[in-house]
XYZ file of C-alpha atoms in Angstrom:
686
model
C 300.733 27.469 150.026
C 301.146 30.945 148.515
C 299.844 34.203 149.984
C 299.429 37.620 148.469
C 301.774 39.692 150.578
C 301.407 43.124 148.969
C 298.830 44.387 146.514
C 300.160 47.570 144.961
C 296.681 48.502 143.840
C 297.844 50.274 140.708
C 301.080 51.659 139.269
C 300.810 54.745 137.122
C 302.436 54.377 133.702
C 302.035 58.069 132.791
C 301.565 61.483 134.380
C 297.784 61.232 134.197
C 296.025 62.711 137.203
C 293.290 61.102 139.263
C 292.037 57.596 139.930
C 294.936 55.628 141.411
C 298.178 56.634 143.117
C 301.185 54.452 143.808
C 299.888 53.140 147.106
C 301.043 49.826 148.579
C 298.501 47.745 150.497
C 299.946 45.066 152.776
C 297.605 42.070 152.955
C 297.012 39.784 155.924
C 297.376 36.002 155.492
C 293.932 35.268 156.880
C 290.693 37.203 156.292
C 290.782 40.628 154.658
C 287.463 42.503 154.515
C 287.157 45.343 151.990
C 284.476 47.864 152.997
C 283.300 51.219 151.723
C 280.260 53.053 150.502
C 278.720 52.123 147.161
C 280.818 53.145 144.170
C 283.931 53.879 146.241
C 286.366 51.376 144.705
C 285.774 48.111 146.572
C 285.051 46.027 143.442
C 287.851 47.910 141.670
C 290.362 46.507 144.161
C 288.880 43.015 143.862
C 288.976 43.151 140.036
C 292.572 44.376 140.024
C 293.824 41.672 142.408
C 291.904 39.053 140.416
C 293.401 40.345 137.163
C 296.964 40.271 138.487
C 296.354 36.803 139.962
C 295.430 35.370 136.550
C 291.693 34.828 137.094
C 289.701 33.194 134.281
C 286.554 35.131 135.220
C 287.461 38.418 133.508
C 284.165 38.471 131.592
C 282.359 39.042 134.899
C 284.425 42.036 136.045
C 282.315 44.940 137.303
C 285.001 47.673 137.262
C 287.510 46.667 134.573
C 284.940 46.707 131.760
C 284.617 48.568 128.485
C 281.575 50.313 129.889
C 283.528 51.659 132.870
C 287.286 51.926 133.516
C 288.329 50.334 130.211
C 286.260 52.783 128.205
C 288.532 54.793 125.931
C 292.271 54.708 126.676
C 292.110 55.376 130.416
C 293.077 51.850 131.551
C 296.251 51.899 129.419
C 297.785 54.373 131.835
C 297.780 51.981 134.785
C 299.092 48.537 135.634
C 298.290 46.121 138.451
C 301.165 44.842 140.573
C 301.035 42.073 143.167
C 303.827 40.668 145.281
C 303.710 37.162 146.654
C 305.066 36.119 150.007
C 307.952 34.433 148.222
C 308.866 37.905 146.848
C 307.777 37.105 143.283
C 306.301 40.245 141.719
C 303.820 40.161 138.828
C 302.488 43.024 136.705
C 299.743 43.381 134.105
C 298.278 46.483 132.378
C 294.690 47.193 133.406
C 293.540 47.213 129.766
C 294.670 43.598 129.202
C 293.366 40.242 130.380
C 295.588 37.363 131.549
C 296.934 35.154 128.779
C 294.771 32.150 127.991
C 297.518 29.766 129.131
C 298.267 31.725 132.325
C 298.084 29.806 135.591
C 295.187 30.865 137.805
C 296.936 31.800 141.060
C 293.855 33.213 142.763
C 290.229 32.131 142.755
C 288.135 35.219 142.069
C 284.361 35.197 142.409
C 283.006 38.494 141.067
C 279.485 39.384 142.107
C 278.196 39.011 138.542
C 279.914 35.640 138.234
C 277.884 34.098 141.065
C 274.688 35.662 139.732
C 275.330 34.285 136.247
C 276.105 30.785 137.523
C 273.015 30.631 139.687
C 270.471 32.210 137.326
C 271.336 30.691 133.939
C 269.840 27.309 133.032
C 272.949 25.492 131.796
C 275.762 23.299 133.125
C 277.974 26.103 134.475
C 276.717 25.856 138.055
C 277.146 22.081 138.168
C 280.561 22.333 136.509
C 281.726 24.705 139.243
C 280.668 22.149 141.856
C 282.539 19.482 139.916
C 285.718 21.581 140.024
C 285.528 21.550 143.814
C 284.738 17.828 143.883
C 287.710 17.200 141.592
C 289.972 18.933 144.116
C 289.267 16.036 146.521
C 290.498 13.396 144.071
C 294.030 12.415 144.994
C 296.650 13.279 142.411
C 297.570 9.626 141.923
C 293.935 8.883 141.012
C 293.508 11.724 138.505
C 295.390 9.896 135.728
C 296.707 13.236 134.480
C 293.176 14.426 133.667
C 292.305 18.069 134.207
C 288.616 17.856 135.148
C 286.081 15.556 136.738
C 284.177 15.083 133.467
C 287.386 14.163 131.669
C 288.304 11.684 134.400
C 284.845 10.094 134.311
C 285.080 9.744 130.507
C 288.513 8.155 130.856
C 287.375 5.660 133.477
C 284.154 4.880 131.581
C 285.712 4.429 128.148
C 286.293 0.654 128.236
C 282.937 0.099 129.965
C 281.125 1.973 127.190
C 283.001 -0.142 124.635
C 281.605 -3.240 126.356
C 278.103 -1.756 126.298
C 278.427 -1.131 122.543
C 279.507 -4.748 121.977
C 276.611 -6.095 124.048
C 274.238 -3.791 122.154
C 275.474 -5.173 118.824
C 274.848 -8.719 120.091
C 271.422 -7.614 121.298
C 270.669 -6.191 117.849
C 271.389 -9.588 116.259
C 269.099 -11.302 118.797
C 266.298 -8.815 118.129
C 266.619 -9.277 114.363
C 266.251 -13.059 114.739
C 263.411 -12.659 117.190
C 261.411 -10.341 114.938
C 261.686 -12.794 112.033
C 260.410 -15.643 114.202
C 257.659 -13.517 115.750
C 256.390 -12.642 112.283
C 256.160 -16.351 111.492
C 254.483 -17.152 114.810
C 251.627 -14.678 114.392
C 248.119 -16.144 114.085
C 247.718 -14.424 110.718
C 250.864 -16.040 109.330
C 249.930 -19.498 110.679
C 246.398 -19.114 109.285
C 247.853 -18.158 105.908
C 250.054 -21.279 105.861
C 247.099 -23.449 106.960
C 244.982 -21.932 104.182
C 247.746 -22.701 101.697
C 247.817 -26.312 102.945
C 244.044 -26.556 102.549
C 244.297 -25.252 98.975
C 247.044 -27.751 98.159
C 245.023 -30.631 99.596
C 242.032 -29.535 97.505
C 244.324 -29.227 94.522
C 245.582 -32.804 95.102
C 242.027 -34.086 95.475
C 241.022 -32.439 92.182
C 244.182 -33.670 90.488
C 243.526 -37.287 91.485
C 240.170 -37.065 89.725
C 241.900 -35.888 86.536
C 243.999 -39.021 85.968
C 244.338 -39.598 82.154
C 242.043 -42.279 80.770
C 244.013 -45.453 80.146
C 244.790 -46.349 76.506
C 245.942 -49.879 75.660
C 248.842 -50.524 73.270
C 247.474 -50.830 69.686
C 247.190 -54.144 67.815
C 249.321 -54.182 64.672
C 250.068 -56.673 61.861
C 253.282 -58.632 62.048
C 254.837 -56.556 59.243
C 254.092 -53.317 61.110
C 254.849 -54.751 64.495
C 258.635 -54.844 64.178
C 258.929 -51.321 62.820
C 256.536 -49.752 65.350
C 258.096 -51.700 68.181
C 261.491 -50.323 67.225
C 260.157 -46.748 67.121
C 258.318 -47.201 70.417
C 261.462 -48.552 72.032
C 263.464 -45.600 70.728
C 260.838 -43.157 72.025
C 260.738 -44.830 75.468
C 264.522 -44.825 75.752
C 264.668 -41.180 74.683
C 261.998 -40.264 77.220
C 263.953 -42.001 79.966
C 267.048 -40.091 78.910
C 264.987 -36.890 78.845
C 263.652 -37.550 82.354
C 267.175 -38.198 83.603
C 268.360 -35.041 81.843
C 265.554 -32.981 83.424
C 266.567 -34.314 86.817
C 270.182 -33.400 86.010
C 269.121 -29.881 84.980
C 267.206 -29.357 88.241
C 270.145 -30.737 90.215
C 272.554 -28.399 88.412
C 270.231 -25.431 88.999
C 270.120 -26.297 92.702
C 273.884 -26.729 92.747
C 274.352 -23.402 90.938
C 272.139 -21.635 93.521
C 274.148 -23.258 96.297
C 277.426 -22.185 94.644
C 276.176 -18.597 94.335
C 275.172 -18.613 98.021
C 278.594 -19.929 99.036
C 280.344 -17.287 96.909
C 278.261 -14.645 98.681
C 279.097 -16.180 102.071
C 282.802 -16.218 101.232
C 282.692 -12.543 100.197
C 280.768 -11.672 103.353
C 283.265 -13.572 105.507
C 286.146 -11.716 103.869
C 284.459 -8.367 104.545
C 283.856 -9.360 108.182
C 287.510 -10.284 108.593
C 288.596 -6.988 107.015
C 286.256 -5.127 109.381
C 287.791 -7.044 112.260
C 291.247 -6.023 111.029
C 290.115 -2.374 111.129
C 288.755 -2.875 114.650
C 292.062 -4.443 115.639
C 293.976 -1.472 114.195
C 291.734 0.872 116.178
C 292.299 -1.285 119.254
C 296.082 -0.987 118.824
C 295.952 2.784 118.480
C 293.583 2.985 121.457
C 296.014 1.006 123.613
C 299.116 2.928 122.573
C 299.142 5.286 125.591
C 298.904 2.465 128.114
C 301.385 0.254 126.273
C 303.938 3.057 125.862
C 303.588 4.173 129.471
C 304.150 0.618 130.715
C 307.090 0.043 128.364
C 305.405 -2.940 126.744
C 305.125 -4.244 123.217
C 301.536 -4.973 122.333
C 302.562 -7.870 120.093
C 303.972 -9.615 123.187
C 300.451 -9.622 124.622
C 298.099 -9.976 121.665
C 298.627 -10.613 117.964
C 296.312 -10.951 115.011
C 297.215 -13.322 112.190
C 294.995 -13.099 109.129
C 295.671 -15.583 106.317
C 293.244 -15.476 103.390
C 294.942 -18.388 101.533
C 292.340 -21.074 102.289
C 289.443 -18.642 101.830
C 290.819 -17.384 98.506
C 291.300 -21.005 97.308
C 287.682 -21.781 98.160
C 286.590 -18.605 96.363
C 288.628 -19.601 93.290
C 287.218 -23.160 93.293
C 283.695 -21.825 93.703
C 284.288 -19.345 90.878
C 285.500 -22.100 88.532
C 282.566 -24.307 89.428
C 280.215 -21.354 88.911
C 281.630 -20.758 85.404
C 281.341 -24.458 84.571
C 277.709 -24.609 85.683
C 276.896 -21.430 83.771
C 278.262 -23.072 80.594
C 276.349 -26.282 81.256
C 273.123 -24.354 81.880
C 273.683 -21.942 78.979
C 270.756 -22.003 76.542
C 271.565 -19.256 74.068
C 275.141 -19.678 72.844
C 274.890 -23.102 71.275
C 277.393 -24.607 73.678
C 277.563 -28.354 73.014
C 278.154 -29.070 76.709
C 274.947 -27.282 77.641
C 272.360 -29.632 79.120
C 269.634 -27.518 77.497
C 271.134 -28.186 74.055
C 271.140 -31.903 74.875
C 267.531 -31.624 76.011
C 266.522 -29.931 72.757
C 268.165 -32.733 70.762
C 266.334 -35.434 72.736
C 263.004 -33.630 72.409
C 263.608 -33.366 68.630
C 264.380 -37.100 68.378
C 261.227 -37.967 70.323
C 259.098 -35.684 68.169
C 260.486 -37.089 64.888
C 259.996 -40.668 66.070
C 256.432 -39.965 67.232
C 255.572 -38.481 63.842
C 256.463 -41.825 62.233
C 254.023 -43.757 64.378
C 250.504 -44.609 63.182
C 247.591 -42.814 64.864
C 246.745 -45.532 67.475
C 250.345 -45.778 68.541
C 250.674 -41.974 68.708
C 247.618 -41.812 70.939
C 249.099 -44.482 73.157
C 252.393 -42.605 73.524
C 250.563 -39.320 74.101
C 248.627 -41.060 76.882
C 251.882 -42.279 78.427
C 253.229 -38.692 78.296
C 250.121 -37.306 79.999
C 250.265 -40.075 82.599
C 253.912 -39.272 83.340
C 253.159 -35.552 83.736
C 250.139 -36.372 85.920
C 252.234 -38.622 88.151
C 254.927 -35.906 88.440
C 252.427 -33.195 89.438
C 250.872 -35.585 91.938
C 254.267 -36.306 93.488
C 255.143 -32.561 93.559
C 251.837 -31.650 95.214
C 252.206 -34.390 97.832
C 255.747 -33.121 98.535
C 254.447 -29.537 98.947
C 251.693 -30.753 101.297
C 254.246 -32.652 103.380
C 256.460 -29.552 103.528
C 253.544 -27.304 104.565
C 252.500 -29.727 107.306
C 256.080 -29.766 108.622
C 256.113 -25.946 108.433
C 252.874 -25.688 110.437
C 254.189 -28.144 113.002
C 257.334 -26.010 113.333
C 255.276 -22.818 113.657
C 253.125 -24.364 116.370
C 255.817 -26.239 118.307
C 259.454 -25.432 117.497
C 259.285 -21.685 116.751
C 257.544 -20.803 120.060
C 260.380 -22.585 121.868
C 262.941 -20.758 119.728
C 261.212 -17.454 120.507
C 261.241 -18.177 124.243
C 264.925 -19.097 124.082
C 265.757 -15.884 122.233
C 263.701 -13.820 124.680
C 265.594 -15.400 127.570
C 268.887 -14.695 125.793
C 267.768 -11.089 125.205
C 267.038 -10.573 128.897
C 270.443 -12.005 129.789
C 272.089 -9.594 127.363
C 270.138 -6.714 128.927
C 271.400 -7.805 132.339
C 274.972 -7.728 131.037
C 274.423 -4.177 129.766
C 272.929 -3.191 133.134
C 275.967 -4.582 134.951
C 278.189 -2.339 132.833
C 276.008 0.687 133.600
C 276.324 -0.042 137.329
C 280.103 -0.040 136.886
C 279.868 3.555 135.643
C 277.658 4.339 138.628
C 280.355 2.926 140.913
C 282.904 5.232 139.261
C 280.747 8.189 140.307
C 280.491 6.786 143.847
C 284.251 6.307 144.071
C 285.021 9.824 142.835
C 282.443 11.506 145.073
C 283.276 9.390 148.120
C 286.084 11.661 149.462
C 283.763 14.685 149.316
C 280.927 12.791 150.979
C 283.280 11.591 153.718
C 284.467 15.159 154.227
C 280.880 16.391 154.445
C 279.868 13.553 156.784
C 282.823 14.141 159.083
C 282.659 17.930 159.154
C 280.822 19.292 162.158
C 279.582 22.391 160.342
C 277.971 20.543 157.483
C 276.577 17.921 159.796
C 274.774 20.407 162.017
C 273.743 23.203 159.682
C 274.019 22.458 155.978
C 272.981 18.809 155.588
C 274.851 18.348 152.318
C 274.501 14.885 150.883
C 275.577 13.117 147.688
C 273.452 10.381 146.181
C 274.691 8.333 143.235
C 272.032 6.408 141.365
C 270.747 5.384 137.949
C 268.135 7.635 136.383
C 265.570 6.171 134.001
C 263.262 9.157 133.605
C 264.341 9.678 129.981
C 262.417 6.532 129.018
C 259.113 8.432 129.263
C 259.710 10.660 126.259
C 261.803 7.978 124.551
C 258.859 5.546 124.418
C 256.239 8.190 123.644
C 258.321 9.321 120.664
C 257.934 5.821 119.202
C 254.341 4.879 120.138
C 251.357 6.047 118.110
C 248.823 6.980 120.768
C 246.120 7.396 118.169
C 245.610 3.641 117.646
C 243.894 1.142 119.928
C 245.914 -0.207 122.814
C 246.598 0.517 126.467
C 248.652 3.592 125.588
C 245.809 5.041 123.517
C 245.182 8.719 124.164
C 247.793 11.398 124.758
C 247.045 12.075 128.423
C 245.872 8.575 129.359
C 248.869 6.869 127.735
C 251.340 9.285 129.323
C 249.728 8.777 132.738
C 249.956 4.970 132.429
C 253.590 5.106 131.342
C 254.441 7.591 134.087
C 252.938 5.291 136.707
C 254.999 2.344 135.410
C 258.153 4.472 135.646
C 257.323 5.669 139.172
C 256.838 2.048 140.275
C 260.294 1.111 138.951
C 263.607 1.211 140.783
C 266.077 1.622 137.954
C 268.940 0.880 140.350
C 267.688 -2.728 140.414
C 268.048 -5.009 137.387
C 265.040 -7.097 138.479
C 262.833 -4.005 138.763
C 264.107 -2.720 135.409
C 263.371 -6.044 133.680
C 259.897 -6.059 135.247
C 259.328 -2.564 133.842
C 260.344 -3.719 130.339
C 258.052 -6.761 130.603
C 255.146 -4.519 131.636
C 255.733 -2.261 128.636
C 255.761 -5.284 126.310
C 252.663 -6.731 127.976
C 250.731 -3.471 127.681
C 251.633 -3.197 124.013
C 250.538 -6.790 123.335
C 247.235 -6.836 125.213
C 243.915 -5.456 124.013
C 242.147 -3.691 126.908
C 238.682 -4.619 125.590
C 239.215 -7.977 123.876
C 241.248 -11.074 124.777
C 243.158 -11.197 121.476
C 246.808 -10.150 121.279
C 247.812 -6.923 119.559
C 250.534 -6.430 116.993
C 253.208 -4.112 118.387
C 254.130 -2.909 114.913
C 250.654 -1.421 114.363
C 251.069 0.709 117.516
C 254.304 2.368 116.435
C 254.666 5.657 114.600
C 255.575 5.659 110.910
C 259.106 6.858 111.586
C 259.710 3.940 113.977
C 259.805 0.157 113.621
C 259.802 -2.891 115.861
C 263.582 -3.380 115.674
C 264.251 0.211 116.761
C 261.727 -0.123 119.583
C 263.128 -3.443 120.859
C 266.668 -2.121 120.656
C 265.795 1.051 122.568
C 263.877 -0.768 125.276
C 266.282 -3.655 125.924
C 269.621 -1.881 125.361
C 268.795 0.478 128.271
C 269.894 3.568 126.343
C 267.636 5.616 128.592
C 269.474 4.742 131.816
C 271.965 7.351 133.001
C 274.233 7.016 136.042
C 274.162 10.364 137.806
C 274.886 12.001 141.106
C 272.617 14.345 142.975
C 273.678 16.791 145.650
C 271.063 17.803 148.170
C 270.945 20.808 150.448
C 268.596 19.604 153.148
C 265.758 17.881 151.286
C 266.247 19.809 148.028
C 268.208 18.623 144.993
C 270.436 21.225 143.381
C 268.125 21.440 140.373
C 265.305 22.574 142.681
C 267.288 25.267 144.497
C 266.540 28.971 144.094
C 269.329 31.229 142.721
C 270.018 32.431 146.271
C 270.262 28.871 147.592
C 272.509 27.902 144.701
C 274.775 30.840 145.477
C 274.931 29.857 149.135
C 275.721 26.245 148.234
C 278.445 27.323 145.835
C 280.010 29.552 148.488
C 279.911 26.693 151.002
C 281.740 24.552 148.450
C 284.403 27.175 147.778
C 284.887 27.985 151.445
C 284.483 24.635 153.109
C 284.781 21.781 150.623
C 287.308 23.104 148.097
C 290.725 21.543 148.676
C 292.471 24.257 146.668
C 294.482 26.589 148.888
C 295.135 29.522 146.541
C 293.857 32.923 147.749
C 290.087 33.288 147.443
C 288.643 36.673 146.473
C 284.883 37.125 146.811
C 282.930 40.222 145.838
C 279.866 40.593 148.099
C 279.120 36.953 148.994
C 276.085 38.098 150.996
C 274.253 39.205 147.849
C 270.833 37.459 147.482
C 271.070 36.049 151.033
C 269.118 37.167 154.070
C 271.024 38.122 157.225
C 270.005 34.943 159.029
C 271.456 32.781 156.237
C 274.579 34.910 156.211
C 275.067 34.430 159.945
C 274.081 30.761 160.038
C 275.723 29.572 156.833
C 278.459 31.901 155.588
C 279.964 33.120 158.857
C 281.006 29.672 160.178
C 282.267 28.661 156.706
C 284.411 31.784 156.343
C 285.793 31.386 159.841
C 286.697 27.798 159.032
C 288.103 28.560 155.560
C 290.427 31.368 156.692
C 292.333 28.816 158.782
C 293.752 27.253 155.619
C 293.608 29.873 152.854
C 293.842 33.617 152.427
C 290.438 35.248 151.847
C 289.897 38.742 150.486
C 286.231 39.671 150.699
C 284.287 42.733 149.568
C 281.249 43.118 151.815
C 278.534 45.437 153.083
C 277.503 43.022 155.816
C 278.760 43.504 159.408
C 278.248 39.792 160.098
C 280.935 38.947 157.586
C 283.455 41.655 158.447
C 282.993 41.734 162.213
C 281.509 38.416 163.316
C 283.991 36.550 161.111
C 286.777 38.387 162.998
C 288.473 39.771 159.907
C 292.191 40.113 160.631
C 292.353 43.152 158.366
C 289.887 45.800 157.246
C 290.520 47.806 154.060
C 288.467 50.969 153.694
C 287.963 52.077 150.059
C 287.125 55.702 149.347
C 286.829 57.815 146.192
C 287.154 61.590 145.942
C 284.954 62.523 142.992
C 285.874 66.227 143.379
C 289.540 65.373 142.844
C 289.614 63.491 139.509
C 288.038 60.372 141.092
C 291.085 59.635 143.202
C 290.647 56.269 144.937
C 292.445 55.655 148.227
C 292.676 52.626 150.491
C 293.336 52.626 154.238
C 293.774 49.441 156.227
C 294.065 48.209 159.768
C 292.672 45.771 162.316
C 289.128 45.899 163.640
C 290.561 47.219 166.904
C 292.132 50.185 165.100
C 290.085 53.211 166.134
C 289.917 54.632 162.627
C 288.900 51.263 161.122
C 286.460 50.677 163.950
C 284.717 53.954 163.194
C 284.651 53.122 159.442
C 282.993 49.794 160.214
C 280.436 51.424 162.452
C 279.622 54.218 159.991
C 279.578 52.118 156.813
C 278.328 48.703 157.898
C 276.104 49.731 160.810
C 274.953 53.116 159.478
C 276.690 55.152 162.249
C 276.650 54.593 166.020
C 273.276 56.345 166.686
C 271.551 54.204 164.052
C 273.125 51.043 165.500
C 272.089 51.991 169.054
C 268.596 52.918 167.896
C 268.059 49.515 166.289
C 269.499 47.697 169.282
C 267.157 49.483 171.698
C 264.079 48.324 169.795
C 264.767 44.566 170.089
C 263.157 42.514 172.834
C 265.741 40.135 174.257
C 264.475 36.818 175.594
């Protein structure tokens, strides 16, 4: 522990007259109270000690500012000097601020600093509390981190990685689910049923359009042989043509399948390359731990990527694709093209048919029509069978698939919630030493009722959902005020620290979006979303729990810190610095009683200061007799300025019992002895 032993208020660097003289002030190890009338150099002394001690709060100085002592070149003529108990002496010109990298050897709380922290709506007040909380974390548990936020980020890093992975898996589930839900809608099923009805009507009409039968013609014996030969040739060619058509369709199907496999192979390669990048990031992310432990990461985990088999498949598929393209080529006159072969067969059939007599031609034309009729009949029956199977799937299998995916989605949400609770436990672990200190400290137990509560906050879901829902369309969330009120009530009924309660909340949101308040039919969620939102975004937001935030709340009595007045915030901050802060460097406070009533000063600050001075040196500027006298200051410093003598500032010090100091206290803090006696005589003592 280091103490300021001497504070040589200011050294003159030139022969300038006025302001400060080379006067040494010896400082007590315990409580030093700096008193004096307004504008007599109290804050000047506090600023100067803070400056020499390397404070970071120079922007809140009240004396060493460009509007006051640093205006012009005046401050260049003086330097602050402090001497530590270990005889180390440090100097700094009054026109300079400590270097950015300088170690803060004193904690200085200028009056403006407390006012700024407690009146501005930002994170500064909470961050100051976190600095004190961080002082209770044991060095071995800080992992070389310099702040509580940094430590929380460090401890939460791998957990957040897990949450991101679960969210990616959830995204895939939601994508599948949305596709199935679209198919399972009554509109989609009705559309498929209507298509089936049309196909059945089409089949019924087609059966009535069967070509009228034509018998083979009667021919003379001389014609019979020739026509029979032509008919045989035509029939054989037609069989070959039918086989060729089947081959063409098979090759088209095969070509489509080949193209799909080529695409799958390319996609697989890209996925593997992405995984390689993730692995590289993983290695770099583990480097600190691996190096610190003296390990080789390859002894623990390795990644072996061999594209040989995949590239061979890609090459084989590419060759097959080229072959099929040649076989299905219709424009380049390729002799191996099945379309060229088809054209030749069709030409042979046409030439042969032209040689037939009219009755025979009619007969063959009838056979052609009959074949086409039979083919269309078979195709229509196949389509009807497929549609019936599709409807059966929509009505039986897909609902089961949807239920399975919904169950899987809830399980994934539970996994995400478990990770969020792990972050919450990190908060609890880090705040536990402070809570134990508060619970075990008699002062806080009896008077201040400070309490930490770590929980999971879900209040952000209100605006998050309303940003996505269109409250101008029918549904239970219809109407700006009505919809907000309904959603707010659902949130208030939910305990976001419980996974079961959170899942129930999500189910209620989904139910309210799916149910028509006036009619029994189900609503389409998509129609209730704003144009800039979609079902996938909504599902992902709701089930990935992005709106849940682990947080801690500190209460003073029944009030959370966010509800405290500036005065209450200031009091709480002072309690933290005086009572909870584990740091033992000298603490300099400029008018801690500001914005507090005398009762709060006596009840709250006095016991804290008396407790704090047992373990750290406190230098306090004050106008309040409760702080200087009731706190039993071991040293009183009286600041005085002679404005008729070039603003010369002088400091006298001594114990409370010192007659001169005693009179200064009485005159300055009590308003002289007659005023003190006059007030005392007017009180009724019970």
